Amino acid sequence: MDWLYLGAIAVLTAATVGFVAFCASLGGAAMTAMYWLSGALTLALLAYLVYALFKPEDLA
């Protein structure tokens, strides 16, 4: 199961690096694209935290 998380982190890191390179090629619109990315990541984190709040892991 840990390999799944490591793979997801590797994919997200590669996607982020590619997105930053894409934003650098946009010039003035790069900040708008970065704002959209940060907003999407914020919503994804909020959804995960709400899910984890209502369905916590059983550690016992």
Short mmCIF file of N, CA and C in Angstrom, two decimals:
data_model
loop_
_atom_site.label_atom_id
_atom_site.label_comp_id
_atom_site.label_asym_id
_atom_site.label_seq_id
_atom_site.Cartn_x
_atom_site.Cartn_y
_atom_site.Cartn_z
N MET A 1 0.82 -1.20 0.00
CA MET A 1 0.00 0.00 0.00
C MET A 1 0.86 1.26 0.00
N ASP A 2 2.03 1.19 0.61
CA ASP A 2 2.90 2.35 0.62
C ASP A 2 3.38 2.71 -0.78
N TRP A 3 3.55 1.70 -1.64
CA TRP A 3 3.99 1.97 -3.01
C TRP A 3 2.94 2.76 -3.78
N LEU A 4 1.69 2.55 -3.45
CA LEU A 4 0.62 3.30 -4.09
C LEU A 4 0.75 4.78 -3.76
N TYR A 5 0.98 5.09 -2.50
CA TYR A 5 1.13 6.49 -2.09
C TYR A 5 2.39 7.10 -2.68
N LEU A 6 3.49 6.36 -2.69
CA LEU A 6 4.72 6.88 -3.28
C LEU A 6 4.55 7.13 -4.77
N GLY A 7 3.85 6.23 -5.44
CA GLY A 7 3.58 6.42 -6.87
C GLY A 7 2.72 7.65 -7.11
N ALA A 8 1.71 7.84 -6.27
CA ALA A 8 0.85 9.02 -6.41
C ALA A 8 1.63 10.29 -6.18
N ILE A 9 2.52 10.29 -5.20
CA ILE A 9 3.35 11.47 -4.93
C ILE A 9 4.27 11.75 -6.12
N ALA A 10 4.85 10.68 -6.69
CA ALA A 10 5.74 10.86 -7.84
C ALA A 10 4.98 11.43 -9.04
N VAL A 11 3.79 10.94 -9.28
CA VAL A 11 2.98 11.43 -10.40
C VAL A 11 2.59 12.89 -10.17
N LEU A 12 2.16 13.22 -8.96
CA LEU A 12 1.77 14.60 -8.67
C LEU A 12 2.97 15.54 -8.75
N THR A 13 4.14 15.08 -8.32
CA THR A 13 5.34 15.91 -8.42
C THR A 13 5.69 16.17 -9.87
N ALA A 14 5.65 15.14 -10.70
CA ALA A 14 5.93 15.31 -12.13
C ALA A 14 4.91 16.23 -12.79
N ALA A 15 3.65 16.09 -12.42
CA ALA A 15 2.62 16.96 -12.99
C ALA A 15 2.82 18.40 -12.56
N THR A 16 3.23 18.61 -11.32
CA THR A 16 3.48 19.97 -10.83
C THR A 16 4.65 20.61 -11.55
N VAL A 17 5.72 19.85 -11.74
CA VAL A 17 6.88 20.37 -12.46
C VAL A 17 6.49 20.73 -13.90
N GLY A 18 5.72 19.88 -14.54
CA GLY A 18 5.26 20.17 -15.89
C GLY A 18 4.36 21.39 -15.94
N PHE A 19 3.50 21.54 -14.94
CA PHE A 19 2.60 22.68 -14.89
C PHE A 19 3.37 23.98 -14.68
N VAL A 20 4.37 23.94 -13.82
CA VAL A 20 5.18 25.14 -13.59
C VAL A 20 5.93 25.52 -14.87
N ALA A 21 6.44 24.53 -15.60
CA ALA A 21 7.11 24.82 -16.87
C ALA A 21 6.12 25.41 -17.87
N PHE A 22 4.91 24.90 -17.88
CA PHE A 22 3.88 25.43 -18.77
C PHE A 22 3.55 26.87 -18.40
N CYS A 23 3.44 27.16 -17.11
CA CYS A 23 3.12 28.51 -16.66
C CYS A 23 4.24 29.49 -17.01
N ALA A 24 5.48 29.02 -16.96
CA ALA A 24 6.60 29.88 -17.31
C ALA A 24 6.52 30.29 -18.79
N SER A 25 5.96 29.43 -19.62
CA SER A 25 5.85 29.75 -21.04
C SER A 25 4.69 30.69 -21.34
N LEU A 26 3.77 30.85 -20.40
CA LEU A 26 2.61 31.71 -20.62
C LEU A 26 2.91 33.19 -20.45
N GLY A 27 3.90 33.50 -19.65
CA GLY A 27 4.23 34.90 -19.43
C GLY A 27 3.31 35.52 -18.38
N GLY A 28 2.54 36.53 -18.75
CA GLY A 28 1.71 37.27 -17.81
C GLY A 28 0.55 36.46 -17.25
N ALA A 29 0.09 35.46 -17.97
CA ALA A 29 -1.05 34.66 -17.50
C ALA A 29 -0.62 33.56 -16.54
N ALA A 30 0.67 33.51 -16.23
CA ALA A 30 1.16 32.43 -15.36
C ALA A 30 0.56 32.51 -13.97
N MET A 31 0.42 33.72 -13.44
CA MET A 31 -0.14 33.84 -12.08
C MET A 31 -1.60 33.40 -12.05
N THR A 32 -2.35 33.67 -13.10
CA THR A 32 -3.74 33.23 -13.14
C THR A 32 -3.80 31.71 -13.12
N ALA A 33 -2.94 31.06 -13.88
CA ALA A 33 -2.91 29.60 -13.90
C ALA A 33 -2.49 29.06 -12.54
N MET A 34 -1.54 29.72 -11.90
CA MET A 34 -1.11 29.28 -10.57
C MET A 34 -2.24 29.45 -9.54
N TYR A 35 -3.02 30.52 -9.67
CA TYR A 35 -4.16 30.72 -8.78
C TYR A 35 -5.20 29.61 -8.97
N TRP A 36 -5.46 29.23 -10.21
CA TRP A 36 -6.39 28.14 -10.46
C TRP A 36 -5.88 26.83 -9.86
N LEU A 37 -4.59 26.57 -10.03
CA LEU A 37 -4.00 25.35 -9.46
C LEU A 37 -4.10 25.36 -7.95
N SER A 38 -3.75 26.46 -7.33
CA SER A 38 -3.81 26.52 -5.86
C SER A 38 -5.25 26.39 -5.36
N GLY A 39 -6.20 26.96 -6.09
CA GLY A 39 -7.60 26.82 -5.70
C GLY A 39 -8.08 25.38 -5.81
N ALA A 40 -7.68 24.70 -6.89
CA ALA A 40 -8.07 23.30 -7.06
C ALA A 40 -7.44 22.41 -5.98
N LEU A 41 -6.18 22.67 -5.66
CA LEU A 41 -5.53 21.88 -4.61
C LEU A 41 -6.15 22.15 -3.25
N THR A 42 -6.54 23.39 -3.00
CA THR A 42 -7.20 23.72 -1.74
C THR A 42 -8.53 23.00 -1.61
N LEU A 43 -9.31 22.97 -2.69
CA LEU A 43 -10.59 22.25 -2.65
C LEU A 43 -10.38 20.75 -2.47
N ALA A 44 -9.37 20.19 -3.12
CA ALA A 44 -9.08 18.76 -2.96
C ALA A 44 -8.68 18.45 -1.52
N LEU A 45 -7.87 19.31 -0.93
CA LEU A 45 -7.46 19.10 0.46
C LEU A 45 -8.66 19.22 1.39
N LEU A 46 -9.52 20.19 1.15
CA LEU A 46 -10.72 20.35 1.96
C LEU A 46 -11.61 19.11 1.87
N ALA A 47 -11.80 18.59 0.67
CA ALA A 47 -12.63 17.39 0.48
C ALA A 47 -12.03 16.20 1.22
N TYR A 48 -10.71 16.04 1.14
CA TYR A 48 -10.05 14.94 1.85
C TYR A 48 -10.22 15.09 3.36
N LEU A 49 -10.02 16.29 3.88
CA LEU A 49 -10.12 16.49 5.33
C LEU A 49 -11.54 16.27 5.84
N VAL A 50 -12.54 16.68 5.06
CA VAL A 50 -13.93 16.43 5.46
C VAL A 50 -14.21 14.93 5.43
N TYR A 51 -13.73 14.24 4.41
CA TYR A 51 -13.89 12.79 4.34
C TYR A 51 -13.22 12.11 5.53
N ALA A 52 -12.00 12.53 5.85
CA ALA A 52 -11.27 11.94 6.98
C ALA A 52 -11.95 12.26 8.31
N LEU A 53 -12.62 13.40 8.39
CA LEU A 53 -13.32 13.77 9.61
C LEU A 53 -14.49 12.83 9.88
N PHE A 54 -15.23 12.50 8.84
CA PHE A 54 -16.41 11.67 9.02
C PHE A 54 -16.13 10.18 8.94
N LYS A 55 -14.99 9.79 8.38
CA LYS A 55 -14.66 8.38 8.29
C LYS A 55 -13.20 8.17 8.68
N PRO A 56 -12.89 8.25 9.99
CA PRO A 56 -11.50 8.11 10.43
C PRO A 56 -11.01 6.67 10.31
N GLU A 57 -9.68 6.53 10.25
CA GLU A 57 -9.09 5.20 10.17
C GLU A 57 -9.16 4.52 11.54
N ASP A 58 -9.30 3.21 11.53
CA ASP A 58 -9.29 2.45 12.78
C ASP A 58 -7.86 1.97 13.01
N LEU A 59 -7.17 2.55 13.97
CA LEU A 59 -5.77 2.25 14.22
C LEU A 59 -5.58 1.09 15.19
N ALA A 60 -6.66 0.62 15.76
CA ALA A 60 -6.53 -0.47 16.74
C ALA A 60 -6.52 -1.82 16.09
#
